[in-house]
Short mmCIF file of C-alpha atoms in Angstrom, two decimals:
data_model
loop_
_atom_site.label_atom_id
_atom_site.label_comp_id
_atom_site.label_asym_id
_atom_site.label_seq_id
_atom_site.Cartn_x
_atom_site.Cartn_y
_atom_site.Cartn_z
CA MET F 1 15.74 57.32 14.57
CA ASP F 2 15.56 60.67 16.38
CA ASN F 3 12.37 62.64 15.75
CA GLY F 4 12.06 60.72 12.47
CA LYS F 5 15.62 61.47 11.38
CA PRO F 6 17.72 58.56 10.10
CA LYS F 7 20.72 57.75 12.29
CA ILE F 8 24.17 57.96 10.64
CA LEU F 9 27.27 56.48 12.30
CA ILE F 10 30.44 58.27 11.16
CA VAL F 11 33.66 56.32 11.77
CA ASP F 12 37.01 58.05 11.20
CA ASP F 13 40.18 58.49 13.21
CA GLU F 14 40.75 61.99 11.83
CA LYS F 15 38.84 64.77 13.59
CA PHE F 16 38.87 66.93 10.46
CA TYR F 17 36.78 64.46 8.44
CA ILE F 18 34.43 63.80 11.35
CA ASP F 19 33.77 67.53 11.71
CA VAL F 20 33.22 67.93 7.96
CA LEU F 21 30.72 65.06 7.81
CA VAL F 22 28.86 66.04 10.98
CA ASP F 23 28.49 69.61 9.75
CA LEU F 24 27.36 68.36 6.34
CA LEU F 25 24.73 65.93 7.63
CA LYS F 26 23.53 67.18 11.02
CA ASP F 27 20.55 69.16 9.71
CA ASP F 28 18.95 66.16 8.01
CA TYR F 29 20.19 63.24 10.10
CA LYS F 30 21.06 62.25 13.63
CA THR F 31 24.84 61.80 13.60
CA VAL F 32 26.84 59.56 15.92
CA VAL F 33 30.64 59.40 15.74
CA ALA F 34 33.30 56.80 16.49
CA LYS F 35 37.04 57.43 16.37
CA ASP F 36 38.29 53.83 16.05
CA GLY F 37 37.11 50.37 15.09
CA GLU F 38 36.28 49.09 18.57
CA GLN F 39 34.20 52.17 19.36
CA ALA F 40 32.47 51.83 16.00
CA LEU F 41 31.41 48.22 16.74
CA ARG F 42 30.04 49.22 20.16
CA ARG F 43 28.05 52.13 18.80
CA ALA F 44 26.79 50.18 15.83
CA ALA F 45 25.36 47.67 18.30
CA SER F 46 23.44 50.37 20.20
CA ASP F 47 19.65 50.48 20.32
CA PRO F 48 18.45 51.54 17.87
CA PRO F 49 21.23 50.65 15.45
CA PRO F 50 22.31 53.17 12.81
CA ASP F 51 20.48 53.36 9.51
CA LEU F 52 23.75 53.85 7.61
CA ILE F 53 27.48 53.76 8.43
CA LEU F 54 30.17 55.96 6.87
CA LEU F 55 33.38 54.03 7.53
CA ASP F 56 36.96 55.12 7.01
CA ILE F 57 39.25 52.37 5.74
CA MET F 58 42.69 53.63 6.81
CA MET F 59 42.51 53.76 10.62
CA GLU F 60 45.02 52.97 13.37
CA GLY F 61 44.54 49.55 14.95
CA MET F 62 41.46 47.89 13.45
CA ASP F 63 41.04 49.10 9.87
CA GLY F 64 37.75 49.66 8.09
CA TYR F 65 37.86 46.31 6.30
CA GLU F 66 37.95 44.42 9.60
CA VAL F 67 35.22 46.62 11.08
CA CYS F 68 33.01 45.91 8.05
CA ARG F 69 33.67 42.17 8.28
CA ARG F 70 32.62 42.09 11.93
CA LEU F 71 29.56 44.22 11.28
CA LYS F 72 28.36 41.83 8.60
CA GLU F 73 28.82 38.89 10.97
CA ASN F 74 26.47 40.49 13.51
CA PRO F 75 22.84 39.68 12.57
CA ALA F 76 21.62 42.78 14.44
CA VAL F 77 23.45 45.17 12.07
CA SER F 78 24.39 43.01 9.09
CA GLU F 79 21.78 44.70 6.87
CA VAL F 80 22.91 48.25 7.71
CA PRO F 81 24.46 49.76 4.55
CA VAL F 82 28.18 50.62 4.85
CA ILE F 83 29.81 53.28 2.68
CA PHE F 84 33.61 53.28 2.77
CA LEU F 85 35.51 56.55 3.04
CA THR F 86 38.93 56.17 1.46
CA VAL F 87 41.85 57.72 -0.32
CA LYS F 88 42.37 54.36 -2.01
CA SER F 89 41.13 54.15 -5.56
CA GLU F 90 42.59 50.85 -6.81
CA VAL F 91 40.10 48.38 -8.26
CA ALA F 92 41.44 45.62 -5.99
CA ASP F 93 40.72 47.74 -2.91
CA GLU F 94 37.18 48.43 -4.06
CA LEU F 95 36.58 44.75 -4.85
CA ARG F 96 37.75 43.75 -1.40
CA GLY F 97 35.32 46.19 0.18
CA PHE F 98 32.38 44.98 -1.90
CA GLU F 99 33.25 41.36 -1.10
CA LEU F 100 33.07 42.25 2.61
CA GLY F 101 29.59 43.72 2.12
CA ALA F 102 30.12 47.43 1.56
CA THR F 103 27.50 49.13 -0.61
CA ASP F 104 29.54 52.05 -1.96
CA TYR F 105 32.72 54.14 -1.79
CA ILE F 106 33.24 57.86 -1.28
CA SER F 107 36.70 59.12 -2.13
CA LYS F 108 38.66 61.58 -0.04
CA PRO F 109 38.84 64.53 -0.33
CA MET F 110 35.03 64.43 -0.26
CA SER F 111 32.61 66.37 -2.45
CA PRO F 112 29.66 67.56 -0.27
CA PRO F 113 27.03 67.08 -3.02
CA ILE F 114 28.27 63.51 -3.64
CA VAL F 115 28.20 62.70 0.08
CA ARG F 116 24.65 64.00 0.45
CA ALA F 117 23.46 62.23 -2.72
CA ARG F 118 24.96 58.85 -1.85
CA VAL F 119 23.81 58.95 1.75
CA ALA F 120 20.28 59.80 0.62
CA THR F 121 20.33 57.14 -2.12
CA HIS F 122 21.49 54.30 0.13
CA LEU F 123 19.10 55.25 2.89
CA GLU F 124 16.25 55.16 0.40
CA LEU F 125 17.43 51.81 -0.99
CA ALA F 126 17.61 50.39 2.54
CA ARG F 127 14.14 51.74 3.31
CA ALA F 128 12.76 50.24 0.10
CA ARG F 129 14.39 46.88 0.89
CA ARG F 130 12.86 46.84 4.38
CA GLU F 131 9.45 47.73 2.96
CA LEU F 132 9.75 44.98 0.35
CA GLU F 133 10.70 42.47 3.05
CA ARG F 134 7.74 43.61 5.13
CA GLN F 135 5.40 43.25 2.17
CA ASN F 136 6.84 39.81 1.44
CA VAL F 137 6.16 38.74 5.02
CA ILE F 138 2.58 40.02 4.76
CA LEU F 139 2.14 38.30 1.40
CA GLU F 140 3.53 35.03 2.75
CA GLU F 141 1.18 35.21 5.73
CA ARG F 142 -1.77 35.80 3.40
CA VAL F 143 -0.68 32.93 1.15
CA GLN F 144 -0.43 30.65 4.18
CA GLU F 145 -3.84 31.77 5.42
CA ARG F 146 -5.39 31.20 2.01
CA THR F 147 -3.68 27.82 1.67
CA ALA F 148 -4.98 26.83 5.10
CA GLU F 149 -8.49 27.92 4.10
CA LEU F 150 -8.31 25.84 0.92
CA GLU F 151 -7.01 22.85 2.88
CA ARG F 152 -9.86 23.17 5.35
CA ALA F 153 -12.37 23.45 2.52
CA LYS F 154 -10.88 20.36 0.85
CA ASP F 155 -10.94 18.43 4.12
CA VAL F 156 -14.57 19.37 4.69
CA ALA F 157 -15.50 18.31 1.14
CA ILE F 158 -13.67 15.00 1.51
CA PHE F 159 -15.24 14.26 4.86
CA CYS F 160 -18.73 15.19 3.67
CA MET F 161 -18.37 13.02 0.58
CA ALA F 162 -17.06 10.09 2.63
CA SER F 163 -19.78 10.60 5.26
CA LEU F 164 -22.46 10.34 2.58
CA ALA F 165 -21.12 6.92 1.63
CA GLU F 166 -21.06 5.84 5.27
CA ALA F 167 -24.55 7.23 5.89
CA ARG F 168 -25.98 4.88 3.24
CA ASP F 169 -24.45 2.05 5.26
CA ASN F 170 -25.98 3.32 8.53
CA GLU F 171 -22.48 4.12 9.75
CA THR F 172 -21.61 7.30 11.59
CA GLY F 173 -18.94 9.78 10.61
CA ARG F 174 -17.12 8.79 13.77
CA HIS F 175 -16.03 5.56 12.09
CA LEU F 176 -14.18 7.80 9.63
CA LEU F 177 -12.59 9.79 12.44
CA ARG F 178 -11.53 6.65 14.28
CA THR F 179 -9.99 4.91 11.28
CA GLN F 180 -8.32 8.14 10.18
CA ASN F 181 -6.60 8.46 13.54
CA TYR F 182 -5.74 4.75 13.77
CA VAL F 183 -3.95 5.05 10.42
CA ARG F 184 -2.10 8.16 11.53
CA VAL F 185 -0.70 6.68 14.75
CA LEU F 186 0.26 3.45 12.98
CA ALA F 187 2.09 5.39 10.26
CA GLU F 188 3.91 7.56 12.80
CA LYS F 189 4.96 4.47 14.75
CA LEU F 190 6.36 2.81 11.62
CA GLN F 191 7.99 5.81 9.95
CA ASP F 192 11.50 4.80 11.11
CA HIS F 193 11.02 1.09 10.40
CA PRO F 194 13.39 -0.12 7.62
CA ARG F 195 10.50 -1.63 5.64
CA PHE F 196 8.42 1.54 5.72
CA GLU F 197 10.75 4.53 6.05
CA HIS F 198 10.99 5.00 2.27
CA PHE F 199 7.28 5.76 2.15
CA LEU F 200 6.20 6.98 5.58
CA ASN F 201 7.70 10.45 5.49
CA PRO F 202 5.84 13.36 7.15
CA ARG F 203 4.20 14.42 3.89
CA ASN F 204 2.85 10.96 3.08
CA ILE F 205 1.67 10.47 6.66
CA ARG F 206 -0.29 13.70 6.33
CA LEU F 207 -1.75 12.49 3.01
CA LEU F 208 -2.67 9.13 4.55
CA TYR F 209 -4.53 10.93 7.31
CA LYS F 210 -6.43 13.06 4.82
CA THR F 211 -7.25 10.25 2.37
CA ALA F 212 -8.29 7.69 4.99
CA PRO F 213 -11.95 8.86 5.17
CA LEU F 214 -12.36 7.91 1.50
CA HIS F 215 -11.52 4.22 1.98
CA ASP F 216 -15.15 3.07 1.55
CA ILE F 217 -16.32 5.76 -0.87
CA GLY F 218 -17.21 3.01 -3.35
CA LYS F 219 -20.15 1.96 -1.17
CA VAL F 220 -22.20 4.59 -2.98
CA GLY F 221 -22.32 2.13 -5.89
CA VAL F 222 -23.61 -0.82 -3.85
CA PRO F 223 -27.40 -1.45 -4.10
CA ASP F 224 -29.45 -0.57 -1.02
CA ARG F 225 -30.85 -4.10 -0.75
CA ILE F 226 -27.32 -5.29 -0.01
CA LEU F 227 -25.86 -2.30 1.75
CA LEU F 228 -28.84 -1.92 4.10
CA LYS F 229 -29.66 -5.58 4.61
CA PRO F 230 -30.40 -6.03 8.35
CA ALA F 231 -28.55 -9.34 8.50
CA LYS F 232 -25.33 -10.98 7.44
CA LEU F 233 -24.86 -11.16 3.66
CA ASP F 234 -25.07 -14.44 1.76
CA ASP F 235 -22.29 -15.44 -0.63
CA ASP F 236 -23.80 -13.85 -3.74
CA GLU F 237 -24.57 -10.64 -1.88
CA TRP F 238 -21.06 -10.56 -0.47
CA GLU F 239 -19.60 -10.81 -3.97
CA LEU F 240 -21.58 -7.72 -4.93
CA MET F 241 -20.54 -5.92 -1.72
CA LYS F 242 -16.87 -6.60 -2.50
CA LYS F 243 -17.20 -4.55 -5.67
CA HIS F 244 -17.20 -1.35 -3.59
CA THR F 245 -13.39 -1.31 -3.77
CA ASP F 246 -13.54 -1.23 -7.59
CA TYR F 247 -16.33 1.35 -7.59
CA GLY F 248 -14.32 3.69 -5.37
CA HIS F 249 -11.09 3.17 -7.30
CA ASP F 250 -12.77 3.77 -10.66
CA ALA F 251 -14.51 6.92 -9.42
CA LEU F 252 -11.19 8.39 -8.26
CA LEU F 253 -9.54 7.33 -11.51
CA ARG F 254 -12.21 9.20 -13.47
CA ALA F 255 -11.54 12.25 -11.30
CA GLU F 256 -7.84 12.00 -12.20
CA ASP F 257 -8.67 11.70 -15.90
CA GLU F 258 -10.87 14.79 -15.76
CA LEU F 259 -8.92 17.00 -13.34
CA GLY F 260 -5.36 15.70 -13.54
CA THR F 261 -3.54 13.40 -11.18
CA THR F 262 -2.24 14.43 -7.76
CA ASP F 263 -0.37 12.60 -5.00
CA PHE F 264 -3.54 12.86 -2.94
CA LEU F 265 -5.72 11.12 -5.55
CA GLU F 266 -3.10 8.46 -6.29
CA LEU F 267 -2.76 7.59 -2.62
CA ALA F 268 -6.52 7.63 -2.08
CA ARG F 269 -7.05 5.35 -5.07
CA SER F 270 -4.41 2.94 -3.77
CA MET F 271 -6.00 2.78 -0.32
CA VAL F 272 -9.54 2.44 -1.64
CA LEU F 273 -8.64 -0.48 -3.92
CA SER F 274 -6.36 -2.41 -1.58
CA HIS F 275 -7.66 -2.06 1.99
CA HIS F 276 -9.41 -5.47 1.80
CA GLU F 277 -6.36 -7.33 0.49
CA LYS F 278 -4.83 -9.82 2.93
CA TRP F 279 -1.20 -10.60 3.67
CA ASP F 280 -1.60 -14.26 2.65
CA GLY F 281 -3.22 -13.39 -0.69
CA SER F 282 -6.77 -14.40 0.25
CA GLY F 283 -8.22 -10.89 0.12
CA TYR F 284 -9.90 -8.91 -2.64
CA PRO F 285 -10.25 -7.51 -5.26
CA LYS F 286 -6.93 -8.67 -6.78
CA GLY F 287 -5.69 -11.27 -4.32
CA LEU F 288 -2.45 -9.38 -3.73
CA LYS F 289 0.01 -10.94 -1.31
CA GLY F 290 2.61 -9.58 1.13
CA ASP F 291 4.50 -6.50 -0.04
CA GLU F 292 2.49 -6.48 -3.26
CA ILE F 293 -0.21 -4.78 -1.19
CA PRO F 294 0.33 -1.01 -1.02
CA ILE F 295 1.34 0.26 2.43
CA ALA F 296 -1.73 2.52 2.51
CA GLY F 297 -3.97 -0.51 2.05
CA ARG F 298 -2.12 -2.55 4.69
CA LEU F 299 -2.48 0.22 7.27
CA MET F 300 -6.16 0.77 6.55
CA ALA F 301 -6.83 -2.98 6.58
CA LEU F 302 -5.85 -3.23 10.23
CA ALA F 303 -7.50 0.06 11.20
CA ASP F 304 -10.77 -0.91 9.50
CA VAL F 305 -10.89 -4.40 10.99
CA TYR F 306 -10.14 -3.21 14.52
CA ASP F 307 -12.94 -0.68 14.27
CA ALA F 308 -15.35 -3.27 12.86
CA LEU F 309 -14.54 -5.65 15.70
CA ILE F 310 -15.18 -3.18 18.51
CA SER F 311 -18.34 -1.76 16.87
CA ARG F 312 -21.88 -3.09 17.15
CA ARG F 313 -23.37 -4.58 13.99
CA VAL F 314 -26.94 -5.64 13.33
CA TYR F 315 -25.82 -9.25 13.39
CA LYS F 316 -23.30 -9.06 16.28
CA GLU F 317 -22.44 -7.34 19.53
CA PRO F 318 -19.14 -5.40 19.73
CA TYR F 319 -16.06 -7.30 20.82
CA SER F 320 -14.07 -5.93 23.73
CA HIS F 321 -10.84 -4.12 23.02
CA ASP F 322 -8.81 -7.00 24.47
CA ASP F 323 -10.64 -9.58 22.34
CA ALA F 324 -10.12 -7.42 19.25
CA VAL F 325 -6.39 -7.20 20.01
CA ASP F 326 -6.20 -10.99 20.35
CA MET F 327 -8.03 -11.52 17.06
CA ILE F 328 -5.74 -9.15 15.20
CA ARG F 329 -2.71 -10.89 16.71
CA GLU F 330 -4.11 -14.16 15.37
CA GLY F 331 -4.37 -12.52 11.93
CA SER F 332 -0.67 -11.60 11.86
CA GLY F 333 0.96 -13.09 8.75
CA LYS F 334 -2.45 -14.15 7.43
CA HIS F 335 -4.74 -11.13 7.22
CA PHE F 336 -2.21 -8.49 8.25
CA ASP F 337 1.40 -7.45 7.71
CA PRO F 338 3.19 -8.82 10.81
CA ASP F 339 5.17 -5.60 11.36
CA ILE F 340 1.99 -3.55 11.29
CA VAL F 341 0.46 -5.92 13.83
CA ASP F 342 3.50 -5.45 16.08
CA ALA F 343 3.07 -1.68 15.83
CA PHE F 344 -0.63 -2.03 16.62
CA VAL F 345 0.07 -4.12 19.72
CA ALA F 346 2.54 -1.49 20.92
CA LEU F 347 -0.07 1.21 20.26
CA GLN F 348 -3.12 -0.64 21.59
CA THR F 349 -3.65 1.82 24.44
CA GLN F 350 -3.74 4.69 21.92
CA PHE F 351 -6.20 2.76 19.76
CA LYS F 352 -8.45 2.30 22.77
CA GLU F 353 -8.22 6.02 23.58
CA ILE F 354 -9.06 6.99 19.99
CA ALA F 355 -12.05 4.65 20.03
CA ALA F 356 -13.28 6.26 23.25
CA THR F 357 -12.69 9.80 22.01
CA TYR F 358 -14.71 9.21 18.83
CA ALA F 359 -17.22 6.69 20.19
CA ASP F 360 -20.52 6.33 18.31
CA GLN F 361 -23.58 7.82 19.91
CA GLU F 362 -25.68 5.31 18.04
CA ALA F 363 -24.56 1.94 16.81
CA GLY F 364 -25.22 1.13 13.18
CA ALA F 365 -25.01 -1.68 10.71
CA SER F 366 -22.06 -2.28 8.43
CA GLU F 367 -20.26 -5.00 6.61
CA ALA F 368 -18.09 -7.20 8.78
CA GLY F 369 -14.45 -6.27 8.69
CA MET F 370 -13.24 -9.85 8.88
CA GLN F 371 -15.65 -11.73 6.62
#
């Protein structure tokens, strides 16, 4: 632009037509001329580029078709509208030009009113297209911002709801943060493993991270006399405690029935119900065995047990990290999926760092992870 005037590049190897077009357009536009194809490509690539190009087809050396082809290959000027100037009027010639990216034709000899009208029209169309693209970018940014706000609000709601369940059990919200991050690093470690790659894609890993805090949401249905008992549970009490997996699953299922199912709710329900299943089939609530246990439940099983082992309980002191690692190794093929145990052993330093980052300020009481 020059003082707000659109910039027009006029390309023709005949001085007569250049003079006619410059005289016709100079009052309303900044005009730049090129007398051959090579010069046209150089001047089109100037800063700023032209807003529109009037391009003769029949030129010595590089013809207008080739100039147009090269212009459209250059991302810096590919969107600049090109109007061909030609004495050709065959349909095949026009089709070739449009296929190369031209926006219009002006026939020679030229009619001044037609030249002015078509230049003005295509400049306005180009301006409108740029404005639409700009508005689309703004709209996309606003959509992304709004989506991020909704995601944050959902995450806060999930964490608050899960924290309420943990608070009844004298747990801290940091247990949720620890297990959430344990699950994430395990999933990322296993995402290329042949047994897990079908499920552990980036989207599902993100969902696992977000659903993990809900794994014990069913504790809200466990009576206080059991949940808050300041000692280890007896057998009858433990049977009632185990029902928290069903309570959580059924609550999420009711939410699906009322609000419609989502991948998030399905994955959360799977994790809630299955995170106390054991690889050898001795877990609960369904006694699932091996690959029958959903991957989400297998990942959370190890994360939850590790955190229970290293945490203080009313009936036990915390185990050291090294002791917890040894105990989980011993549970490979019995309590835990062996491949998940292998990933855990490889990641044990990261587990220790996560535990330190989200360490409890006060120790609380909770059910034992390996009862």
